[in-house]
Coordinates of C-alpha atoms in Angstrom, one line a residue:
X271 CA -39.7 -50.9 10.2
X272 CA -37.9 -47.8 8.2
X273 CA -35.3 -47.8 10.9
X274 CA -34.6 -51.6 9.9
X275 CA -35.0 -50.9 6.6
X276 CA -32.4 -48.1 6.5
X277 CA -29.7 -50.1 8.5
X278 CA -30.3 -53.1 6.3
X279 CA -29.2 -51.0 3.2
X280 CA -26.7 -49.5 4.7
X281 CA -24.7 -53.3 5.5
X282 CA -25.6 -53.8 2.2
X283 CA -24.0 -51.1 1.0
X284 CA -21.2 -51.3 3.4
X285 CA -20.2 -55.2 1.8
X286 CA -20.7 -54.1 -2.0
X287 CA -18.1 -51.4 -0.8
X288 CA -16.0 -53.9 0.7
X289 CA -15.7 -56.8 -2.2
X290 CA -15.1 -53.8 -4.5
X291 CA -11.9 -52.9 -2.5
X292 CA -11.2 -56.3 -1.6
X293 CA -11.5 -56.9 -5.2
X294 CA -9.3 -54.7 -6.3
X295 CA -6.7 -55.3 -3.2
X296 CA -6.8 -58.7 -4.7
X297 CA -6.0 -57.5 -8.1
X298 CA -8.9 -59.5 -9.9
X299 CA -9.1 -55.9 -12.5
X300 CA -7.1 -56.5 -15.5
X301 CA -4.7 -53.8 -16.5
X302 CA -4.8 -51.1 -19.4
X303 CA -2.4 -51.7 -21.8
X304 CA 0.5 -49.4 -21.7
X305 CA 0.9 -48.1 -25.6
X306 CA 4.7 -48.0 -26.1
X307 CA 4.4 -46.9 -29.2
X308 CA 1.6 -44.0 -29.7
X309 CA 1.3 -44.1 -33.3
X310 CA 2.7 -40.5 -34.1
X311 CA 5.7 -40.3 -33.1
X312 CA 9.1 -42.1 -31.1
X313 CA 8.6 -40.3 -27.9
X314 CA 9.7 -42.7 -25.0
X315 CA 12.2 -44.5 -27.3
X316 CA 16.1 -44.6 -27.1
X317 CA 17.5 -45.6 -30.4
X318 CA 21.0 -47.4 -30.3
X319 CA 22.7 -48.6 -34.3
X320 CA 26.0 -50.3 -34.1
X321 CA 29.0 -48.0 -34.3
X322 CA 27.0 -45.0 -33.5
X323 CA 26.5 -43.4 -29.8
X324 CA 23.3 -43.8 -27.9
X325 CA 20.4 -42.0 -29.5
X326 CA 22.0 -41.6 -32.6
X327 CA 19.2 -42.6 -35.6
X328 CA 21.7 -43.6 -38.1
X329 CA 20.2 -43.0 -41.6
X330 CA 16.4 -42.5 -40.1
X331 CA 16.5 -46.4 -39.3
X332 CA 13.5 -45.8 -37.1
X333 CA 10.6 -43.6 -38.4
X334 CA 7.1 -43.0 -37.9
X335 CA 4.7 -43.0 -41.1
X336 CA 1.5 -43.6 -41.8
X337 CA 0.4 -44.2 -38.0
X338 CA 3.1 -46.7 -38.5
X339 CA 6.8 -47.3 -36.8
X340 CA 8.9 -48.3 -40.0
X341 CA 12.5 -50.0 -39.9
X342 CA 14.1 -48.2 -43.6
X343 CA 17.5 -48.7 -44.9
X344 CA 16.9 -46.0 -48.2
X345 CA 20.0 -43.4 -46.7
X346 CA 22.4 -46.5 -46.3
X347 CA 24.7 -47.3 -48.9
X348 CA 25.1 -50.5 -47.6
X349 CA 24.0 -52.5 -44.3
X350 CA 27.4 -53.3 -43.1
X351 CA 26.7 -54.7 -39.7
X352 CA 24.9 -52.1 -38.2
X353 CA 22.7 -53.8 -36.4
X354 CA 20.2 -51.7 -34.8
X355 CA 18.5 -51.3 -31.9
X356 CA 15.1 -49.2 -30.5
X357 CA 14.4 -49.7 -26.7
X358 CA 12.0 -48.4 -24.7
X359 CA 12.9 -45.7 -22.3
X360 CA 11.9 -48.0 -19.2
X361 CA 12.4 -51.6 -17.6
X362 CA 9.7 -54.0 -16.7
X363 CA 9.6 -57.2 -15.2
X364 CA 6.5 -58.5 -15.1
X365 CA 4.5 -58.3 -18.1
X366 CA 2.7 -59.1 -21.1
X367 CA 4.3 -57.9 -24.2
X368 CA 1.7 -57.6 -27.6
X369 CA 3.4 -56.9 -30.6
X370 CA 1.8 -56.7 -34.6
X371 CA 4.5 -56.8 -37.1
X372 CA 5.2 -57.1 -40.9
X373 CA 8.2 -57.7 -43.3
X374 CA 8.6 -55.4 -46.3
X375 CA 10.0 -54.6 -49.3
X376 CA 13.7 -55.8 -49.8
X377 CA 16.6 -56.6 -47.7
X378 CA 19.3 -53.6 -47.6
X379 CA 22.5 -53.7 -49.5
X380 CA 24.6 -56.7 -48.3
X381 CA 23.0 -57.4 -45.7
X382 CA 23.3 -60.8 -44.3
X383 CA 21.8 -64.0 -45.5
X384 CA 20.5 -65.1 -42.1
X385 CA 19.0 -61.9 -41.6
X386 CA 16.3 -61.7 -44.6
X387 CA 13.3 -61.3 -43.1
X388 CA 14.7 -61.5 -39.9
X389 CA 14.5 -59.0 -36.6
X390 CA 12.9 -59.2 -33.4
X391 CA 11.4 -58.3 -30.0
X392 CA 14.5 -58.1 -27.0
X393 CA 13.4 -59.0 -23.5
X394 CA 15.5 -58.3 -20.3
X395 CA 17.9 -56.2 -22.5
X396 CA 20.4 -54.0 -20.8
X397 CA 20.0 -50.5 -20.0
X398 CA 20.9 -48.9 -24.0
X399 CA 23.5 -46.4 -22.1
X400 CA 25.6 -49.3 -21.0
X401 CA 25.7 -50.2 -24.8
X402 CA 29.1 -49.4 -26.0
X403 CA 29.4 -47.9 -29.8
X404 CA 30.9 -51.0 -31.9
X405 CA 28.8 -53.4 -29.7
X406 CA 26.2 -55.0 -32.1
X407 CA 23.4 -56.4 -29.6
X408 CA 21.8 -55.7 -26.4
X409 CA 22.8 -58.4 -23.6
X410 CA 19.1 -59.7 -23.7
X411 CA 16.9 -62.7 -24.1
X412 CA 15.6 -62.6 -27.8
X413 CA 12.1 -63.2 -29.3
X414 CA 13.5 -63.5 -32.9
X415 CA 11.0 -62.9 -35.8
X416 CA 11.6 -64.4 -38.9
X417 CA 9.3 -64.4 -42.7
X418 CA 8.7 -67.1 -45.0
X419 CA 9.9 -67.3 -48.6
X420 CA 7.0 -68.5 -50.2
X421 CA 7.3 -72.2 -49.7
X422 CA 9.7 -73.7 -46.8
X423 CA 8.7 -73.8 -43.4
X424 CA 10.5 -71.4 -41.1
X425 CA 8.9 -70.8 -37.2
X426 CA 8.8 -67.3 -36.1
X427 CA 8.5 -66.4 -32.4
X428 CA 12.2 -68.0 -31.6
X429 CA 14.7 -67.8 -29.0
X430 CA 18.1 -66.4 -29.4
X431 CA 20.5 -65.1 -26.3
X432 CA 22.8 -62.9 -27.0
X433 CA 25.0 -62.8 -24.1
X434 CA 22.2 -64.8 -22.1
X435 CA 21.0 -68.3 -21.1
X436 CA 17.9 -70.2 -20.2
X437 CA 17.0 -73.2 -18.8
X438 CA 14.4 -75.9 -20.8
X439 CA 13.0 -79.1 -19.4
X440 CA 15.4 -78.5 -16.3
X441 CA 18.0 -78.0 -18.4
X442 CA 20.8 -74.9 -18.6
X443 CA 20.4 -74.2 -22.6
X444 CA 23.6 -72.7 -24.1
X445 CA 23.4 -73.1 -27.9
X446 CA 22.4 -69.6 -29.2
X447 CA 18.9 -70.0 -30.8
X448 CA 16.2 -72.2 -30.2
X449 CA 12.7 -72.7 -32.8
X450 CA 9.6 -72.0 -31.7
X451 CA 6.2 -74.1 -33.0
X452 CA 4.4 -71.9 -35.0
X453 CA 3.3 -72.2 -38.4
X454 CA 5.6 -70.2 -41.2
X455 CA 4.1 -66.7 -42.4
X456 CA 4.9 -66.2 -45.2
X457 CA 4.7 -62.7 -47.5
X458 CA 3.5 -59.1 -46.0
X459 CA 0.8 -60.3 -43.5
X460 CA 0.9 -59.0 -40.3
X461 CA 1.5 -61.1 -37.5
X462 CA 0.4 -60.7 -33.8
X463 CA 3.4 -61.7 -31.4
X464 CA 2.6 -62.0 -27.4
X465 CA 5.2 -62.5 -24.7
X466 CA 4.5 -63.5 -21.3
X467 CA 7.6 -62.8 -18.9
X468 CA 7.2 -62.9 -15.5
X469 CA 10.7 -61.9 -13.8
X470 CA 13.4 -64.8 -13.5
X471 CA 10.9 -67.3 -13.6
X472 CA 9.5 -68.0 -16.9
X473 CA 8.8 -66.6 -20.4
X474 CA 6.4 -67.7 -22.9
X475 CA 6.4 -67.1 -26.5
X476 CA 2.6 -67.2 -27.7
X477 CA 1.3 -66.9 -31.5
X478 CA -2.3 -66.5 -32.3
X479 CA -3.1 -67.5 -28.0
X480 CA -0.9 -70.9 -28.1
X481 CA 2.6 -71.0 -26.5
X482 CA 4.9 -71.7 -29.3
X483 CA 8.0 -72.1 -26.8
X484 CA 8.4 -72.0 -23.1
X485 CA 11.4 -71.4 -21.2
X486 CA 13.0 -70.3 -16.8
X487 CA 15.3 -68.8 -15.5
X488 CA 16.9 -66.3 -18.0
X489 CA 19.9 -65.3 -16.6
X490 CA 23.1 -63.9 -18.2
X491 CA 26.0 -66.0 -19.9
X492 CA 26.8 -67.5 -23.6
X493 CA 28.4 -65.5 -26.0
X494 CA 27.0 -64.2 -29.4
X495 CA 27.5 -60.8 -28.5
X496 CA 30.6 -58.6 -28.9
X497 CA 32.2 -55.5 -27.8
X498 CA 30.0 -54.9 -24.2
X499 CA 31.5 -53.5 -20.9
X500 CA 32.1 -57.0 -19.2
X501 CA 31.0 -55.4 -15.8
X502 CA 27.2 -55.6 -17.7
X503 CA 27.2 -59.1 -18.1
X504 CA 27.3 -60.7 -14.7
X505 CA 27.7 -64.4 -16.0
X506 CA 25.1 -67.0 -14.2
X507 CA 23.1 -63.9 -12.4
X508 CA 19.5 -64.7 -13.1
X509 CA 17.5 -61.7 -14.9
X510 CA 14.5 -60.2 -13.1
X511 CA 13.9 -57.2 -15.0
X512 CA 14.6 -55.2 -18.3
X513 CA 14.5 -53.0 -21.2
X514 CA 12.5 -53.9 -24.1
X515 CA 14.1 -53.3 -27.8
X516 CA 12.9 -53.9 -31.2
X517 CA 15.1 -54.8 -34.0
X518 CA 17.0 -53.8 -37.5
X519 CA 18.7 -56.4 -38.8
X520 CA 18.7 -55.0 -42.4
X521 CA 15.6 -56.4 -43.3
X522 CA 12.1 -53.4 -43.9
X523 CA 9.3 -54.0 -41.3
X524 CA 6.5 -52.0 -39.6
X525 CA 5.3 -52.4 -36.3
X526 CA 1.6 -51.3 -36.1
X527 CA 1.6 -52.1 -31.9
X528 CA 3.5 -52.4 -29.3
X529 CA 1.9 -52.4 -26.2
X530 CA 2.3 -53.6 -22.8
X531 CA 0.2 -55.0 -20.1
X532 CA 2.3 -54.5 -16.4
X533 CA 1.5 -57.8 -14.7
X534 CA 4.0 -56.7 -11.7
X535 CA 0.7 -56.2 -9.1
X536 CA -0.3 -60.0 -9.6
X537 CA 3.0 -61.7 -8.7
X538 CA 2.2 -62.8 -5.5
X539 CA -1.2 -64.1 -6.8
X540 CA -0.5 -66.8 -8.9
X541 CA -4.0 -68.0 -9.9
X542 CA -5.3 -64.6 -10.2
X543 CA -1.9 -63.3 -13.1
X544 CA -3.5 -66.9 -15.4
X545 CA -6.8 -65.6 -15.2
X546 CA -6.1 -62.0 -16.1
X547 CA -3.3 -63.5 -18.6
X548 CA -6.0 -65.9 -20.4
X549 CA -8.5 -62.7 -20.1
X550 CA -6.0 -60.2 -22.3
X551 CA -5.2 -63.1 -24.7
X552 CA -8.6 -63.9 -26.0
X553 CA -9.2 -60.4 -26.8

């Protein structure tokens, strides 16, 4: 009886251990979230301002304060197209971006109409030492931000492609920018942004859990970018992986996180990546 006993625990023992393993083999586990910002400091971040080398912080663009990372204009005398850039030290292809964001204060000296209240998250960007010093963005897939005035609508969560295409409905999309569906937000109020990008297959813009725009194949072409080493931009070569940058387009903001959620164990597992996807977005 104890003998029976003893082997009986032991198989059931033996097939906890096994689904654990095959569980995690499986990848049914959802991932930590990678903090790419730690809330002290820049470390793991390349910084890259229009007509300035690679890891040059023109003026203190990019700061950290107040557990906070803060785009400031106060040591420019005036914006004058120097568009900035802050990518993260690594690519990714797989993944789920989060990112909580909030416009500020007032637009820099002469800086651009269209870019009050506007910046943004770049996906599949180029590596930020291929970036030449007058070029004024990364070759990337944009998710553009954009603030409310008060009273007219404006979507945030956006596409632009500088340097880059997509295709929608089955359809190669060349114009440069593309509105989401979100509501407008309008003043100070922070705003949570999520971005699903799974390789050269698709990439969802989500606000508040709901895709607000949908898009495949990003791959590179278009224009709307300007002074790049050609031999970057491989026109009609899909995009499978990249660096991710955030923006200063003249326009204060803070970014209170930015973190990531590495999806690139689940690709093969197509039913398993929309359960762990769903799972992170209703936290």
């Amino acid at each position: 009886m104890t003998k029976s006993i003893s082997i009986l625990c032991f198989t059931l023992a033996l097939s906890v251990l096994t689904a654990c393993v095959s569980s995690k083999k499986n990848g049914q586990k959802a991932p930590q979230p990678l903090q790419l910002f730690n809330g002290k400091n820049m470390d793991g971040w390349v910084p890259k301002i229009r007509y300035h080398e690679t890891n040059d912080n023109f003026g203190n663009t990019f700061r950290v304060e107040d557990g906070l990372l803060k785009v400031r204009y106060d040591q420019y005398d005036k914006f004058d197209k120097k568009y900035g850039h802050l990518a993260y030290h690594k690519p990714f292809g797989y993944y789920l971006l989060r990112i909580e964001y909030r416009f500020v204060g007032e637009q820099a000296n002469e800086g651009e109409g269209w870019a009050w209240r506007n910046s943004g998250a770049m996906l599949h960007g180029q590596d930020p030492y291929t970036m030449r010093k007058d070029q004024d963005f990364p070759i990337s897939i944009e998710g553009q931000f954009l603030g409310g005035d008060g009273s007219a609508e404006r979507t945030t969560s956006n596409l632009c492609t500088p340097g880059t295409n997509v295709v929608i409905d089955n359809v190669l999309f060349t114009p440069h920018c593309k509105s989401s569906t979100s509501k407008t937000y309008h003043g100070d109020q922070w705003v949570m942004a999520d971005f699903l990008v799974l390789g050269d297959s698709v990439i969802k813009h989500i606000i508040e859990g709901e895709v607000v725009l949908e898009y495949h194949k990003p791959q590179f072409g278009g224009g709307s970018v300007h002074d790049f080493d050609p031999t970057v931009k491989k026109d009609g070569q899909l995009i499978k992986s990249g660096f991710i940058y955030l923006q200063s387009e003249s326009h204060p903001l803070d970014f209170r996180k930015v973190e990531l959620y590495d999806l690139e164990q689940y690709k093969s597992n197509p039913q398993v990546l929309d359960k762990i996807v769903n799972g992170i977005l209703k936290q």
